[in-house]
Structures are given as C-alpha cells and as structure tokens.
CSV table of C-alpha atoms and ligand atoms in Angstrom, one decimal:
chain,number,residue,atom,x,y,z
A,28,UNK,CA,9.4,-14.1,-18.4
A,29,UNK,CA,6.0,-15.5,-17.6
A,30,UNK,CA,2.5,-15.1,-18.7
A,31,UNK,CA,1.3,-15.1,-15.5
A,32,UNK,CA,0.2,-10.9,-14.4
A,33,UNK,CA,2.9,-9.3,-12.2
A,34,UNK,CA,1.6,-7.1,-8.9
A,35,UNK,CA,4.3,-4.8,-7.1
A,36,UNK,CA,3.2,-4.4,-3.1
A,37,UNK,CA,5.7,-2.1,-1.5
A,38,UNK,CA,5.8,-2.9,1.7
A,39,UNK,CA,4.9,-6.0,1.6
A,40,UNK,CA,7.0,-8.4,4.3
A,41,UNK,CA,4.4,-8.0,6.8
A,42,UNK,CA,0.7,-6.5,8.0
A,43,UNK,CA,-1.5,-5.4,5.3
A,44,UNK,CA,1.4,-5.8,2.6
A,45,UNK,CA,1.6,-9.5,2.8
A,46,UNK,CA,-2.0,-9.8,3.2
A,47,UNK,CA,-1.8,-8.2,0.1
A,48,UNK,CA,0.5,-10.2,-1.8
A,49,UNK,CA,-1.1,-13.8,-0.4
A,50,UNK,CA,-4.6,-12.8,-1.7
A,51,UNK,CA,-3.4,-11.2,-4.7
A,52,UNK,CA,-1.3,-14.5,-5.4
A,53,UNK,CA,-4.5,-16.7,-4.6
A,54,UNK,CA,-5.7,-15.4,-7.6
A,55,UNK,CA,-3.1,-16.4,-9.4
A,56,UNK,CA,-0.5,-13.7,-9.8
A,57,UNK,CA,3.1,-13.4,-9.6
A,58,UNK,CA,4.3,-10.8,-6.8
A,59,UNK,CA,7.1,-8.9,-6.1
A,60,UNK,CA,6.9,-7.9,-2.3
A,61,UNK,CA,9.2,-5.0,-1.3
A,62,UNK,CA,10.5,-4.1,2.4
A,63,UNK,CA,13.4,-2.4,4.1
A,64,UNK,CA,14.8,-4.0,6.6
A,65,UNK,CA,12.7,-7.2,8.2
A,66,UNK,CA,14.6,-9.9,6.4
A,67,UNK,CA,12.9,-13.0,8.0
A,68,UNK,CA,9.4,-11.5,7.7
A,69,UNK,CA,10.1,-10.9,4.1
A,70,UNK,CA,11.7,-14.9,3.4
A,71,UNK,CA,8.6,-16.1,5.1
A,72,UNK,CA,5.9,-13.8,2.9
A,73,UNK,CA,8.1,-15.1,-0.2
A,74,UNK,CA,8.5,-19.3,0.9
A,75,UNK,CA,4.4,-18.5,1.6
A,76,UNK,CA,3.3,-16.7,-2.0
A,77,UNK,CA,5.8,-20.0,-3.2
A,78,UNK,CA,3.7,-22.3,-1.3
A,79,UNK,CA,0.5,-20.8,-3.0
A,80,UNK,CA,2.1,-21.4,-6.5
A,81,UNK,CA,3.2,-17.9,-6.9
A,82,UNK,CA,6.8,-16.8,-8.6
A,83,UNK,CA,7.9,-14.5,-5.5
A,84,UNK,CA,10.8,-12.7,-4.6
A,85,UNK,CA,11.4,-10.1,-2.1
A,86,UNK,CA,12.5,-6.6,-2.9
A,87,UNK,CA,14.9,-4.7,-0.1
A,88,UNK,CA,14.8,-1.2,-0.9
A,89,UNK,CA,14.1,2.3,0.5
A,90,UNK,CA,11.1,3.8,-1.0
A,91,UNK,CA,11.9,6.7,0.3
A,92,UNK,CA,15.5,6.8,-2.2
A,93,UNK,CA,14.6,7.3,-6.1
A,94,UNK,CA,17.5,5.7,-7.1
A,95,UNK,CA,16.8,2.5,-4.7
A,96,UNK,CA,13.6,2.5,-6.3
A,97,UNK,CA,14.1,2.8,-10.0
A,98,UNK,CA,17.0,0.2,-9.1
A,99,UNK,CA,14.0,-1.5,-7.8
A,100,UNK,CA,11.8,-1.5,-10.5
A,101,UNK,CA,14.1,-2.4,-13.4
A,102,UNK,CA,15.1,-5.0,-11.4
A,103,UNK,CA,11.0,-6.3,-11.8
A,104,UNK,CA,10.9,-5.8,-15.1
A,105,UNK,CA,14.3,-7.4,-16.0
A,106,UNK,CA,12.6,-10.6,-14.3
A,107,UNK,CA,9.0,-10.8,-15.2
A,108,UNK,CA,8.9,-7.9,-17.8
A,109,UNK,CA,5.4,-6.4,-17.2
A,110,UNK,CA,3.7,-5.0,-13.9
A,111,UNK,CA,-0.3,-5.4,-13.8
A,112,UNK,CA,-1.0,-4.1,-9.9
A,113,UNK,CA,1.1,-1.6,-7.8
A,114,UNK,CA,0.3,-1.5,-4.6
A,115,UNK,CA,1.8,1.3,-2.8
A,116,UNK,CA,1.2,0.2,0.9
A,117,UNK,CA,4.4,1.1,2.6
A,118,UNK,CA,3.7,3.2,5.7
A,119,UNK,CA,5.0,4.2,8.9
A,120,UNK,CA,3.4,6.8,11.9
A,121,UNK,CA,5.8,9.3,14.2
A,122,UNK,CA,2.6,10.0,16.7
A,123,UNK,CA,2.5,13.4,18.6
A,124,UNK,CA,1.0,16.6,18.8
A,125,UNK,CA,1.7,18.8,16.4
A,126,UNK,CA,3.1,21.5,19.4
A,127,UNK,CA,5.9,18.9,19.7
A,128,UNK,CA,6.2,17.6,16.6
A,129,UNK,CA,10.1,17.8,15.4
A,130,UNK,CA,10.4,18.3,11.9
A,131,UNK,CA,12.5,14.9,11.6
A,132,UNK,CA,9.3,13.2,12.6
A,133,UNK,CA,7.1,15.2,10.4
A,134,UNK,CA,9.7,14.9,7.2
A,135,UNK,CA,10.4,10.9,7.7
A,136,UNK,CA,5.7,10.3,7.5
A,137,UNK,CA,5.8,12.6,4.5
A,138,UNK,CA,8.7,10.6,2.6
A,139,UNK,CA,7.5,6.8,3.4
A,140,UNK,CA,3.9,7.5,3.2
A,141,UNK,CA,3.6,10.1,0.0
A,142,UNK,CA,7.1,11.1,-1.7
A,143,UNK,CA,7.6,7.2,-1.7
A,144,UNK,CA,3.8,6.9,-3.8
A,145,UNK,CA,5.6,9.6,-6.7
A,146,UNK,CA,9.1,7.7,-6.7
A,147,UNK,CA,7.1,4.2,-7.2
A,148,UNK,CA,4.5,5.4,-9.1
A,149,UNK,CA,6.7,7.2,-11.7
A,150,UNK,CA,8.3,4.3,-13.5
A,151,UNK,CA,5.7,2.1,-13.0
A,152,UNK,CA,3.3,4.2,-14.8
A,153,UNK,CA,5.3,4.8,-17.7
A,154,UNK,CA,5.5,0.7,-17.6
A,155,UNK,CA,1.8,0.7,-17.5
A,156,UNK,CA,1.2,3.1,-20.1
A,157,UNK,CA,3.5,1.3,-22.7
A,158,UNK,CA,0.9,-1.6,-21.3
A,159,UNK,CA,-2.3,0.2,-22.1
A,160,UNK,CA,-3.4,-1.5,-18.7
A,161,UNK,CA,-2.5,-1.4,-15.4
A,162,UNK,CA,-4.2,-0.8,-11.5
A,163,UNK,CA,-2.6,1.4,-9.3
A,164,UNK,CA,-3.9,1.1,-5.0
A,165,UNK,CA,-2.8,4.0,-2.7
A,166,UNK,CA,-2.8,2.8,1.3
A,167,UNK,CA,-4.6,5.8,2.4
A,168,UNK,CA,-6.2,6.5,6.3
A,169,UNK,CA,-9.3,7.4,7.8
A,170,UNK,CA,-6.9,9.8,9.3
A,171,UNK,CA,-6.6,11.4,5.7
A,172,UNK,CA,-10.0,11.6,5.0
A,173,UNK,CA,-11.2,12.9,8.3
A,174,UNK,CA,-8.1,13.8,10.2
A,175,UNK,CA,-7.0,12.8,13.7
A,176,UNK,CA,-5.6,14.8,16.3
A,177,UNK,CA,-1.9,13.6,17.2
A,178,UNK,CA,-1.1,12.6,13.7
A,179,UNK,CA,-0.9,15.8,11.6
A,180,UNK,CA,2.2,14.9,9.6
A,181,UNK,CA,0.4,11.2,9.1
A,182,UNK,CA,-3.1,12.5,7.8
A,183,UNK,CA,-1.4,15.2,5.7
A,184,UNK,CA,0.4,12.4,4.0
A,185,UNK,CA,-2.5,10.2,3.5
A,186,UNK,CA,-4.6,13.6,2.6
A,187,UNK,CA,-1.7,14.0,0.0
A,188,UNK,CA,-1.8,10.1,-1.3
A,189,UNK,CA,-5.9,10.8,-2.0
A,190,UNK,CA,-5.4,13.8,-3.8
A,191,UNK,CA,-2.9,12.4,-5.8
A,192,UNK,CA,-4.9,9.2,-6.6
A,193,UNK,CA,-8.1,11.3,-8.2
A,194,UNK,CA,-5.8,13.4,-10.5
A,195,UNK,CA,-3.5,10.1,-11.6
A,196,UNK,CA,-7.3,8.6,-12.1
A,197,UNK,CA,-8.3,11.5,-14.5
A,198,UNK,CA,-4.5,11.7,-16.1
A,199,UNK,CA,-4.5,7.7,-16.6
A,200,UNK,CA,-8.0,6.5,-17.4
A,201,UNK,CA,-7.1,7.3,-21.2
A,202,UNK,CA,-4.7,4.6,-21.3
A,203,UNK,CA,-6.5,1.8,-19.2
A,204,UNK,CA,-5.0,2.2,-15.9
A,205,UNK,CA,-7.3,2.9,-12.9
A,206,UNK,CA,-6.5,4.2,-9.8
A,207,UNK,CA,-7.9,4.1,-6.6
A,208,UNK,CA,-7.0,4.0,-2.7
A,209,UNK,CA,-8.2,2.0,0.4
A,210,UNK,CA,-8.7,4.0,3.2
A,211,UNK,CA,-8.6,1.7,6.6
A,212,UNK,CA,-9.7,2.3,10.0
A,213,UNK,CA,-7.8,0.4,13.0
A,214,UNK,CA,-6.5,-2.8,11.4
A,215,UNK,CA,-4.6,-5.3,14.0
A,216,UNK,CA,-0.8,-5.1,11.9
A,217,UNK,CA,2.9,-4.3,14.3
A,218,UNK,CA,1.5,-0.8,13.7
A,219,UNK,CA,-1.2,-1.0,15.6
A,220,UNK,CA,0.2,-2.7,18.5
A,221,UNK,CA,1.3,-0.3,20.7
A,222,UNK,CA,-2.1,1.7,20.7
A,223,UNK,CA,-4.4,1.8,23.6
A,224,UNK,CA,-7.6,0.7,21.9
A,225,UNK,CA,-9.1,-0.9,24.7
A,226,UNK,CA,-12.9,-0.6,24.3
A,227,UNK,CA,-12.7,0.9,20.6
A,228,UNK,CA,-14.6,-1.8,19.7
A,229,UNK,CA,-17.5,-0.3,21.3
A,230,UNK,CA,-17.3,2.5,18.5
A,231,UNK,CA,-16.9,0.7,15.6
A,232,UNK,CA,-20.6,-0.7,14.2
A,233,UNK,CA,-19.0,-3.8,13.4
A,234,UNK,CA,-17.9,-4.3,16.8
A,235,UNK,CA,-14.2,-5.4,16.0
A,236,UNK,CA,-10.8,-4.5,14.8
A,237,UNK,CA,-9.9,-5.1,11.3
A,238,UNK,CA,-7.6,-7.8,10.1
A,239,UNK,CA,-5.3,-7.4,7.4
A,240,UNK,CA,-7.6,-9.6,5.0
A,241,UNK,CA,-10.0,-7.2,5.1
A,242,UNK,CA,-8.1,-4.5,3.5
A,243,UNK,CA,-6.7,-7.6,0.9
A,244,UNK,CA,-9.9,-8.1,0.3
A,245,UNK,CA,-10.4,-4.6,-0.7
A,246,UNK,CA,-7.0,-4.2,-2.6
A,247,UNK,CA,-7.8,-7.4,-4.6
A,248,UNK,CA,-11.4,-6.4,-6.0
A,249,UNK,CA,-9.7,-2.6,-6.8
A,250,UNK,CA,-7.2,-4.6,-8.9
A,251,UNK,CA,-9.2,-7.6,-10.8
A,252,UNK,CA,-12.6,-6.9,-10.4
A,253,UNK,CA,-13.4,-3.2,-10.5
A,254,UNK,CA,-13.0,-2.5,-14.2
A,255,UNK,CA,-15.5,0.4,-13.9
A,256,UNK,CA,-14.2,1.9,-11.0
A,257,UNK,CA,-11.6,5.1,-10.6
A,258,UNK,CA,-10.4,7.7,-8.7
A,259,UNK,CA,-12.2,6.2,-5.7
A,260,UNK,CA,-11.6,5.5,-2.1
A,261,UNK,CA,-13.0,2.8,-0.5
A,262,UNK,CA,-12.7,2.6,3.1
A,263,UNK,CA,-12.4,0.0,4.8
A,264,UNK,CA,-12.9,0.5,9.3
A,265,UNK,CA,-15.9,-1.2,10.1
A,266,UNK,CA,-18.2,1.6,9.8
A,267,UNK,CA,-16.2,3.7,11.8
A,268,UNK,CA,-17.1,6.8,10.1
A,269,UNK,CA,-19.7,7.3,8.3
B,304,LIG,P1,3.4,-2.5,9.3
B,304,LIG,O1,2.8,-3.8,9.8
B,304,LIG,O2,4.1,-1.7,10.2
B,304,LIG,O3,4.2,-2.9,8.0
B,304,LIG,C1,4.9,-1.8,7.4
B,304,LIG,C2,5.5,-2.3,6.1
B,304,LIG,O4,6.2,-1.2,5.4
B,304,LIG,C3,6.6,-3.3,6.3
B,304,LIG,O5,6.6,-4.2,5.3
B,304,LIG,C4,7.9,-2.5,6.3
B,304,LIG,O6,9.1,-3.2,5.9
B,304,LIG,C5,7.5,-1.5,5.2
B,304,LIG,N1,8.3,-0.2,5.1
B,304,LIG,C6,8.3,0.7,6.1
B,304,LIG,N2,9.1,1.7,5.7
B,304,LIG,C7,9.6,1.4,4.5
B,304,LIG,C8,10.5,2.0,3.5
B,304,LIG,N3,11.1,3.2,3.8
B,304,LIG,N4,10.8,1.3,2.4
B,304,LIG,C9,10.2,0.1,2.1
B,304,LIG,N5,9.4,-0.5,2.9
B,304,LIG,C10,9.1,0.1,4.1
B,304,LIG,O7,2.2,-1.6,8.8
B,304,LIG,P2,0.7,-2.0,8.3
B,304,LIG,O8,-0.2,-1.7,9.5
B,304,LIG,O9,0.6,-3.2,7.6
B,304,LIG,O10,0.4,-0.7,7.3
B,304,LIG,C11,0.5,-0.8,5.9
B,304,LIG,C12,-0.1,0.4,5.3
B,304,LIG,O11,-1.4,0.6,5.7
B,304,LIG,C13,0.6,1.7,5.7
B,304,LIG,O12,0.7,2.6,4.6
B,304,LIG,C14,-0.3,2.3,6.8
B,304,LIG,O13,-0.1,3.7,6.9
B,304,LIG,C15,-1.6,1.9,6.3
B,304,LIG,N6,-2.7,1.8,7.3
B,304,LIG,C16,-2.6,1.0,8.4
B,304,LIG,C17,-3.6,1.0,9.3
B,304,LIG,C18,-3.6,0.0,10.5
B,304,LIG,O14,-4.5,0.2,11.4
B,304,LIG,N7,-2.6,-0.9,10.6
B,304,LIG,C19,-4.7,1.9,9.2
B,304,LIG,C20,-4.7,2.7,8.1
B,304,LIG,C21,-3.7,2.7,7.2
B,304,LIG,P3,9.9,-4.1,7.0
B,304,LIG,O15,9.1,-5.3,7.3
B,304,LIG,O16,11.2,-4.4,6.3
B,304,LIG,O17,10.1,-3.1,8.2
C-alpha cells in the first residue's frame, strides 16, 4: 500500500495512454497502465513512469471481457488499495462506409470504445464511492460530437461514451467524483498513421496536428485541477471545430 494517489489509464502502453500515465505520474501519482497485447510498448511505458519515480506496473487485459476486467481491477486494488483517476482511453477504429460496414467491424468499435467504459467504470466507481472522491476521463472524438462520415460505428461509440459521461456526472457528483471527457481532433498516435492527412493542417487554426501531450495535458488538469468542473467535454483539435 502507498500513500501516494493511484490513476488507472486503460490503454495505456502507447499514444495518448502513456502520454497519459507520464504526465499523470509527473505529478506525482502511482499508475496502473493497462493494454492487450503490445508487450514491449507496455515494459517501456512502465521502466519510463519508474524512471519518473512512479510505482508502475502494466495491466494485460481485454477491456472488452468483464471478467478480464474485474480480474483487472482487484488485481489494483489488492496492490495499492485505492484508485484516484480512471482514465478510460482505450480505443480502436474499423473505418468504412456505413454501406459496407460488416457488423464484426461495427460490434468490435462499440465493445473497445463504449461497453469497455461500463465494464471499467463499474467497479471502479463503487471503489470511488466507498472513497467519497474520485475523477473519472472518457476518451471521446470530435467524431462523437460532430460525426464523420466513414466512421459511423466509431462516432456512435464516442456519441455513446459522452452521453454516458453527463449522466455518471449528475449520478456521482453527490459523492465527490467528477466526470468528464476529452474530445480530440487528429492527434499524431499508431492510430493515426495510416490516414491521408496531407494538407489538414491547412484547416486546423492552429496550423498543426496534435501530439499526445496535448490531450495529457487535458486529462491531467480534468483530474487534479478541475475541482469545479463536471459532466464536461473539453476538446482538444486545435480549433478544428468550433
Ligand atoms: P493507439 O496509439 O492505437 O493506442 C491504443 C491503445 O489501446 C493501446 O494501448 C492498445 O494496447 C489499447 N487497446 C486497444 N484495444 C484494447 C483492448 N481491447 N483492451 C485493452 N487495451 C486495448 O491509439 P491512440 O491514438 O492513443 O488513441 C487513444 C484513445 O484516444 C482512443 O480511445 C481513441 O479513440 C482516442 N482518440 C484518438 C485520436 C487520434 O487522433 N489519435 C483522436 C480522437 C480520439 P496495445 O498497445 O496492447 O495494442
């Protein structure tokens, strides 16, 4: 046990996870990263939150199993005993028009990026509420505030993670637990790689892509320094859309 406070990131061996976890650990807490299958991304997060005088370990389950993750979470609280932040970051996209769109690809978006939010969420919050504190941060889109055509099954998900986040806010404020979500735009992460987004630039007012520390930026002042702050979503793409 520690007295250090505990954060959760699922997701959290690469991209905007560990970006995550490093700032989060910066300021001083302990962090559990989770991840499913990228073992040396996940030992090199961990030897870095070490480095940064963090208590680390790395977390290989499926979010998208309820048993995994109840596994998952005991397995947290058997080793630190108390979780402060939850970040529920874990994401994946099946691109394609909706015409095409097999329901394989449209099932395997809605498990990773919003069953897997309810599986987490569920014990943790019951761990928060014994608490009487926690913060909770949904990984939400622009896509799921605004839509984007080729990714139905992705901005219904984040749609769904948003929704979610304002009634948990109203449900949870009662016992000290806020909740909010961090919407970004095009953030440079393995996920993004693959795009086309030659000359997007051009269209985003702050003339650039957005780097993972931009969104850990976000995450970090949702969980330490917005004490005032619920049910909100803040995002983060540059000025994107406005
Ligand atoms: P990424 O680089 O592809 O990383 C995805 C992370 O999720 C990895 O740690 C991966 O673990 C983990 N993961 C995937 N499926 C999982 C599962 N079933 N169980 C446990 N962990 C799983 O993605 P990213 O760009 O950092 O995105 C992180 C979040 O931000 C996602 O929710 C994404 O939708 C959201 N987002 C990203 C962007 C962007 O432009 N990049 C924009 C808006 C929102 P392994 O390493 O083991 O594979």
């Amino acid at each position: 046990m520690t007295d250090k406070k505990i954060a959760l990131i699922t997701g959290g061996s690469r991209g905007i996870g560990k970006a995550c976890a490093l700032e989060l650990a910066k300021a001083g807490y302990n962090v559990v990263i989770n991840y499913i299958g990228n073992d040396e991304a996940a030992a090199q997060t961990v030897a870095e939150l070490k480095e940064l005088g963090a208590e680390a370990y790395s977390a290989k389950f499926d979010v998208t199993n309820k048993e995994a993750v109840e596994a998952g979470v005991a397995e947290v609280m058997a080793k630190f005993g108390r979780i402060d932040v939850l970040v529920n970051n874990a994401g994946i996209t099946r691109d394609g028009l909706f015409m095409r769109m097999s329901a394989e690809n449209w099932e395997a978006v809605i498990n990773t990026n919003l069953n897997s939010a309810y599986y987490v969420s569920s014990p943790v919050v019951k761990i928060m509420m014994k608490q009487r504190s926690g913060a909770i941060i949904n990984m939400a889109s622009i896509s799921g505030v605004f839509g984007n055509a080729g990714q139905a099954n992705y901005s219904a998900a984040k749609a769904g993670l948003i929704g979610m986040t304002k009634a948990l806010a109203k449900e949870l404020a009662s016992r000290g637990i806020r909740v909010n979500a961090v919407a970004p735009g095009f953030i440079k992460t393995d996920m993004t790689k693959d795009l086309k987004l030659d000359g997007i630039e051009a269209h985003i007012p702050l003339k650039r892509l957005g780097e993972a520390q931009d969104i850990a930026k976000a995450v970090k002042f949702l969980a330490l320094d917005a004490e005032y702050i619920t049910g909100q979503v803040l995002q983060v793409d540059g000025g994107l859309v406005i």
